[in-house]
CSV table of C-alpha atoms in Angstrom, one decimal:
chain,number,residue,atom,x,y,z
A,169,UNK,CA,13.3,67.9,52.5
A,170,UNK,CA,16.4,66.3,50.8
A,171,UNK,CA,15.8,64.9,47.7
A,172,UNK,CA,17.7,62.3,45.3
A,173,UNK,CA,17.0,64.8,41.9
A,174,UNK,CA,16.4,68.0,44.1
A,175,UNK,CA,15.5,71.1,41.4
A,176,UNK,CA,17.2,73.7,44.0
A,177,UNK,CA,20.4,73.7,41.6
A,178,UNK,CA,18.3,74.0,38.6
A,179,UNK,CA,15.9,76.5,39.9
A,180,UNK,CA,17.2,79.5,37.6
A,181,UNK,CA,17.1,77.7,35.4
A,182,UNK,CA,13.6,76.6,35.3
A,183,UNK,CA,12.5,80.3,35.7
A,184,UNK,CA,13.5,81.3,32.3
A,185,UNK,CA,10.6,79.3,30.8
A,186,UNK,CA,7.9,80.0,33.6
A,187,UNK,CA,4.9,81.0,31.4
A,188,UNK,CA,4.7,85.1,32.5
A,189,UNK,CA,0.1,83.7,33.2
A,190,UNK,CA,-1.1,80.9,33.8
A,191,UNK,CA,-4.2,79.1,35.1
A,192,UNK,CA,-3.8,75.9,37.4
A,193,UNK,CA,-0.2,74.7,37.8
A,194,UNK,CA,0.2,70.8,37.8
A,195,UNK,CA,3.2,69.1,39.1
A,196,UNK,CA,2.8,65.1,38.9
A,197,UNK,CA,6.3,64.2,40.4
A,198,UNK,CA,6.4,66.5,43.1
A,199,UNK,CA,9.7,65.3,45.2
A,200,UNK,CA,10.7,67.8,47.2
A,201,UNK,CA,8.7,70.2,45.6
A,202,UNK,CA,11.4,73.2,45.9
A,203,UNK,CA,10.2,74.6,42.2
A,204,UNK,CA,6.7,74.7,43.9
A,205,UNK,CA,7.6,76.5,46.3
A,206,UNK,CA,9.3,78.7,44.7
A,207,UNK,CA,6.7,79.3,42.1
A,208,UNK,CA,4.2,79.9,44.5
A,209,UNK,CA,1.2,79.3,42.5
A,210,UNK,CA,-1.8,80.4,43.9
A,211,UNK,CA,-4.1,77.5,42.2
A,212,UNK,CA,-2.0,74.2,42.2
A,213,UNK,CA,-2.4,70.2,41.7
A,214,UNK,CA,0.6,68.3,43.3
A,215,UNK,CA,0.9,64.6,43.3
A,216,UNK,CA,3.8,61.8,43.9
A,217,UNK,CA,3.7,58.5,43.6
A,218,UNK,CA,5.4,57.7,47.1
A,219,UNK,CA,2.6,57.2,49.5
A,220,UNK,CA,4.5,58.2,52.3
A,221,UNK,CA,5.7,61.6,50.5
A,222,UNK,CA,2.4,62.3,50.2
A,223,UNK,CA,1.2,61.9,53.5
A,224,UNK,CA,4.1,63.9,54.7
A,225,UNK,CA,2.8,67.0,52.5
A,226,UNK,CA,-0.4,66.6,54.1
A,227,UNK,CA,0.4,66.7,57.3
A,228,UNK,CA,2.3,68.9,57.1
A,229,UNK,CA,-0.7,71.1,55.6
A,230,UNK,CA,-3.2,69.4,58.1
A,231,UNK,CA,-1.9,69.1,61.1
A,232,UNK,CA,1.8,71.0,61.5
A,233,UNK,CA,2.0,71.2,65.7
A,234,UNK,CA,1.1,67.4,65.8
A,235,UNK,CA,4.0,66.9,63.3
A,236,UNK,CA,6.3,68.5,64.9
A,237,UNK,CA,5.5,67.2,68.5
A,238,UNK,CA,6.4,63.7,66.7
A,239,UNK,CA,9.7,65.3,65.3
A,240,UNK,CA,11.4,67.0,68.2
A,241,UNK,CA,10.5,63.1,69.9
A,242,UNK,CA,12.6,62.0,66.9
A,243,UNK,CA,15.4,64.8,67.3
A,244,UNK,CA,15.4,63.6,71.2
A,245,UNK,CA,15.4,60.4,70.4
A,246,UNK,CA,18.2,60.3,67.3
A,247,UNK,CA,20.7,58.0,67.1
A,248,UNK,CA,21.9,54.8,64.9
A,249,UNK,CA,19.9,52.2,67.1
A,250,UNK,CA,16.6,54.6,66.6
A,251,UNK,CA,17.0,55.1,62.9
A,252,UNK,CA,17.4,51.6,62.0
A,253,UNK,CA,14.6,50.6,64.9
A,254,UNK,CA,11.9,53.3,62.9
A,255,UNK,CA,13.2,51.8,59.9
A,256,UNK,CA,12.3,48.7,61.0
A,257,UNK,CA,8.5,49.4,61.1
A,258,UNK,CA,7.6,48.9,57.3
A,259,UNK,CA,8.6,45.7,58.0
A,260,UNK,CA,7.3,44.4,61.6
A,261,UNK,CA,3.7,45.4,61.3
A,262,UNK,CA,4.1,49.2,62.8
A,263,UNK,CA,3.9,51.2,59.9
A,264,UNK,CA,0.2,50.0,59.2
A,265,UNK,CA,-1.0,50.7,63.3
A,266,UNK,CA,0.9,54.3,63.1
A,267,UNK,CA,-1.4,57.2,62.6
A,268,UNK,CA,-0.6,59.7,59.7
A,269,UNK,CA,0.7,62.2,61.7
A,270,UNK,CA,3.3,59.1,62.8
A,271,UNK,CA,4.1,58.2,59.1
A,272,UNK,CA,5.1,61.2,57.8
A,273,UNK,CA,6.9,62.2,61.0
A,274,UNK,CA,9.1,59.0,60.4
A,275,UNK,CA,8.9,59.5,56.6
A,276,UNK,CA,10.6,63.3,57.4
A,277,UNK,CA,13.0,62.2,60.2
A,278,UNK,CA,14.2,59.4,57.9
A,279,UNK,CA,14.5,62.0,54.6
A,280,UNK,CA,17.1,64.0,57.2
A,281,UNK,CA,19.2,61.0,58.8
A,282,UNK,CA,19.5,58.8,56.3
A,283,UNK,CA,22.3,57.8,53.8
A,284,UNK,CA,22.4,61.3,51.1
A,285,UNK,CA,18.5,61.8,51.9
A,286,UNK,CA,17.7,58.9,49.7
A,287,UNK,CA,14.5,57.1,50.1
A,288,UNK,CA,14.8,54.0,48.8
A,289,UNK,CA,13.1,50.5,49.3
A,290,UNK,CA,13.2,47.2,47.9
A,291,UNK,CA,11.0,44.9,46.0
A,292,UNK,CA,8.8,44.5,49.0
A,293,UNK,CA,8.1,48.3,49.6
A,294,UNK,CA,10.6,47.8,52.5
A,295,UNK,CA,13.1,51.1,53.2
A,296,UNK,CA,16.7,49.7,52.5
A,297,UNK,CA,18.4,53.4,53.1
A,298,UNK,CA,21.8,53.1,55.6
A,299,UNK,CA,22.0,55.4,58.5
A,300,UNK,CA,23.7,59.0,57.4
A,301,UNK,CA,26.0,60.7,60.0
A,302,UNK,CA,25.2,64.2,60.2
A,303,UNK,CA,26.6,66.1,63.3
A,304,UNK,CA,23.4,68.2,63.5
A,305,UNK,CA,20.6,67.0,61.4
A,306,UNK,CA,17.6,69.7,62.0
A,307,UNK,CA,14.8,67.3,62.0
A,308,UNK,CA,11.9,69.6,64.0
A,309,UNK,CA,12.6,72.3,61.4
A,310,UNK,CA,9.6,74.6,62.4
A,311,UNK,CA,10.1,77.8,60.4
A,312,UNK,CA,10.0,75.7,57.4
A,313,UNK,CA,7.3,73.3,58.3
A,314,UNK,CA,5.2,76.6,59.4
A,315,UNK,CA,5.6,78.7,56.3
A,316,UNK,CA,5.0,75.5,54.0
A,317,UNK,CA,1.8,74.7,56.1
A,318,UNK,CA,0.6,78.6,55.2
A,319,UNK,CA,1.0,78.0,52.3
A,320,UNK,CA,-0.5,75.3,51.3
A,321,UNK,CA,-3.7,76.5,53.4
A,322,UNK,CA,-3.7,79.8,51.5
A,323,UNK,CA,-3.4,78.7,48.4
A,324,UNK,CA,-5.5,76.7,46.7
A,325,UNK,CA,-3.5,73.1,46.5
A,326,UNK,CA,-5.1,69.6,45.7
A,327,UNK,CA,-2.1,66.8,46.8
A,328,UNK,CA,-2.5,63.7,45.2
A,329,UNK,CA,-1.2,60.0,45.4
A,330,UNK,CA,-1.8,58.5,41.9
A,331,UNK,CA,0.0,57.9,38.5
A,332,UNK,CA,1.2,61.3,36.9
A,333,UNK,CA,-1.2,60.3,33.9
A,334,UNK,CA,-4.2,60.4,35.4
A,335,UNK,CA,-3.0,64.0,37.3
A,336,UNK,CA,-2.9,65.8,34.4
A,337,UNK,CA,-6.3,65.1,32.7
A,338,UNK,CA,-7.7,68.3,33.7
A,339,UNK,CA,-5.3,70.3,32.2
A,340,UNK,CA,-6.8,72.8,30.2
A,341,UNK,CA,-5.2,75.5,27.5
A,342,UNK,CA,-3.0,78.1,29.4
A,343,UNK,CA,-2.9,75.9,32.1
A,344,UNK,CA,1.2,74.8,33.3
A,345,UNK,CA,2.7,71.3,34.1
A,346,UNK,CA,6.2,70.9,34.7
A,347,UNK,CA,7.2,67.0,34.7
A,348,UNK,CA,9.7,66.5,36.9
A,349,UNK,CA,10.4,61.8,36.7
A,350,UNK,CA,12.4,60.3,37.6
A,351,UNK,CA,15.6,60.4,35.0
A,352,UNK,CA,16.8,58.8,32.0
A,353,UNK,CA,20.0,56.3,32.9
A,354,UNK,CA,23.2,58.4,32.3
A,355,UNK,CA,25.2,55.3,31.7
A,356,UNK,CA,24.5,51.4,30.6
A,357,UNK,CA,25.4,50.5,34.2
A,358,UNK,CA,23.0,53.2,35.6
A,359,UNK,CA,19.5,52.3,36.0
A,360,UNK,CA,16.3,53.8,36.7
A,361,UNK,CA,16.9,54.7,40.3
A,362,UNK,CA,14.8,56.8,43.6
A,363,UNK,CA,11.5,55.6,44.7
A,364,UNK,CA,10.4,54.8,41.5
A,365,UNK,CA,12.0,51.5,40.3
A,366,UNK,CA,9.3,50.6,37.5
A,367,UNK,CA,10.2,53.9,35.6
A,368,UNK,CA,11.5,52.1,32.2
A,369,UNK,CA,11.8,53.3,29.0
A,370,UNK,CA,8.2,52.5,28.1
A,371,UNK,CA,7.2,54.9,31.0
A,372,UNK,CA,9.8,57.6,29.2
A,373,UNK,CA,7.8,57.0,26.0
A,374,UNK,CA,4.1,56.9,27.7
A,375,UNK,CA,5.3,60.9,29.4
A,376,UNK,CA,6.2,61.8,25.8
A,377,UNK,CA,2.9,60.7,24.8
A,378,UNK,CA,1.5,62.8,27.7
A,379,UNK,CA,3.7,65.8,26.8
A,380,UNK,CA,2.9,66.2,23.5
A,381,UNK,CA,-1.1,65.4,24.1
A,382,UNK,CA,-0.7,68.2,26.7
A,383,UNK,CA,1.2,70.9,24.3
A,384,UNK,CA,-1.5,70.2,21.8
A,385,UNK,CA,-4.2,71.4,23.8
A,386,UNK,CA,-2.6,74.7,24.1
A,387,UNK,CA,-1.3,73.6,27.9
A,388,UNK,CA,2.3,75.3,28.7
A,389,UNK,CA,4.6,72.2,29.4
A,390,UNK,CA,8.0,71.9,30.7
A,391,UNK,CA,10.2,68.9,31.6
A,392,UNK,CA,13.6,67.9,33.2
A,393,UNK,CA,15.5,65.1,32.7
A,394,UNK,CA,19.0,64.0,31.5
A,395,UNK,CA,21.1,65.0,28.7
A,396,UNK,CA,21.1,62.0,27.1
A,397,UNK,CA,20.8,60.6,23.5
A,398,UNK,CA,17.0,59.3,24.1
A,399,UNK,CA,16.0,62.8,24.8
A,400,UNK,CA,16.6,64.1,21.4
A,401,UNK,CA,15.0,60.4,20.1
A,402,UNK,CA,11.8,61.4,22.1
A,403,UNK,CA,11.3,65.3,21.9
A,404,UNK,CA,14.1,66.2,19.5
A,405,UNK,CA,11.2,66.2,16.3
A,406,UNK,CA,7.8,67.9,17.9
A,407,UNK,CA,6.7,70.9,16.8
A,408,UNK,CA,6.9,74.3,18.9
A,409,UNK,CA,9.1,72.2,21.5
A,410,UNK,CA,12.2,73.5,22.5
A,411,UNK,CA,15.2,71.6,23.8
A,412,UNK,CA,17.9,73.7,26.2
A,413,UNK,CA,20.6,72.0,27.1
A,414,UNK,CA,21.9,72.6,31.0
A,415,UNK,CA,24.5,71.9,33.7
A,416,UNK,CA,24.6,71.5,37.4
A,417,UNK,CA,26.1,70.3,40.6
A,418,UNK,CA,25.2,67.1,41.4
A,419,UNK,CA,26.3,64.7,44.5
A,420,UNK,CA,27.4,62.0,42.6
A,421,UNK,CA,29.1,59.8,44.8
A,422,UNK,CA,29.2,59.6,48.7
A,423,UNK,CA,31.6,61.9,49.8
A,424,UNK,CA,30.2,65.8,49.5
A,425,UNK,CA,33.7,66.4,47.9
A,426,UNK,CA,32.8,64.1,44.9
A,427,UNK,CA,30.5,66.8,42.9
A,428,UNK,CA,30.7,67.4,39.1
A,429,UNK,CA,28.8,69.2,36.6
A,430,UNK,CA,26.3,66.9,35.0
A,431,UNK,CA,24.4,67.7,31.6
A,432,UNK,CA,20.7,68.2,31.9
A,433,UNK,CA,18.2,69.2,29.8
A,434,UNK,CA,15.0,71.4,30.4
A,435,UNK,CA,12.2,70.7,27.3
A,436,UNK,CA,9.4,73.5,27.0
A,437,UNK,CA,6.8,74.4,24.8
């Protein structure tokens, strides 16, 4: 899937501080979940906070011929009128009488036609993404659907809906969580942006709380977030953490010509 916040640029990143054993892996803000993927941990708990994420990743572990049946409708069906017509079903009583199978087919077809893959909704839950114009968007992507769907039946994978708190309490020493939130503002006239609209400062500061309880216990934590003075204010003075400052590509505007290096920082301990 497309992702607002994608790891895919930071991915080599990430590997340099991949613990070389370790027990159950925990990922609380799952996204995308391309570093999952690519970590391929055989003993995993996964979890977002966006329902219809969520759903998507178990379908597509459940049930991945029903799910694509619904796409290649989708793919048949694409155009302006039909995206803004599914769009419309979070908000004329259609999203709550469609089966899962339905949800996270229109949560994935959305994810590949809208506006920069954004999934974003307003106050009222209600998805509030423009229509993207993409010559060729592969929305029945099968290969990818069916080696996910392996996966996730292979190995052994809990997916969760719930607040990244609570995902973690299990965590035991030489276990390995990699927070992944939503990131720090990198201007005043930023704000906390994605799915996840509540995630303040006080949410920054609870995750510290989290991290630090975590690395205590002897867990192997890692985070991402952006290169920004409050980092340093909230990790900069723990003991046995490490701060490495990073860049990447990001989209940062809404033309794929306006890309730019932006500072990021991966904390691990």
């Amino acid at each position: 899937m497309k992702w607002v916040g994608g790891k895919r640029q930071l991915l080599p990143e990430l590997a340099k501080h991949v613990p070389e054993h370790f027990g159950t892996y925990f990922e609380p803000f799952l996204g995308g979940g391309a570093f999952l993927l690519t970590l391929s941990a055989e003993n995993a708990v996964i979890n977002d906070f966006n329902p219809e994420l969520v759903i998507s990743w178990l379908m597509v572990r459940d049930k991945p011929e029903e799910l694509l049946k619904q796409l290649k409708q989708h793919q048949l069906n694409h155009s302006k009128e039909y995206y803004l017509h599914l769009r419309e079903a979070d908000r004329d009583g259609r999203l709550e009488k469609m089966t899962l199978v339905q949800r996270a087919a229109r949560f994935i077809y959305m994810n590949k036609t809208g506006f920069n893959g954004l999934w974003r909704v307003n106050k009222k839950g209600q998805n509030n993404v423009p229509f993207g114009s993409y010559n060729k968007p592969n929305i029945a992507d099968k290969d990818t659907i069916k080696t996910v769907s392996r996966y996730l039946n292979d190995a052994t994978i809990k997916i969760t809906n719930a607040d990244f708190e609570k995902v973690v309490l299990d965590a035991q020493t030489g276990d390995f969580v990699y927070f992944d939130p939503p990131y720090i503002p990198i201007s005043e006239t930023s704000s906390f942006t994605a799915y996840s609209s509540d995630f303040g400062y006080d949410q920054q500061v609870r995750l510290r709380d989290v991290f630090v309880r975590l690395h205590q216990k002897g867990v192997h934590v890692m985070l991402s977030n952006s290169d920004v003075p409050l980092i340093e204010e909230l990790y900069g003075h723990i003991e046995g953490i490490v701060i490495d400052h990073v860049s990447v590509t990001r989209m940062v505007g809404a033309k794929a010509s306006s890309r730019k290096k932006v500072g990021e920082v991966i904390v691990h301990g």
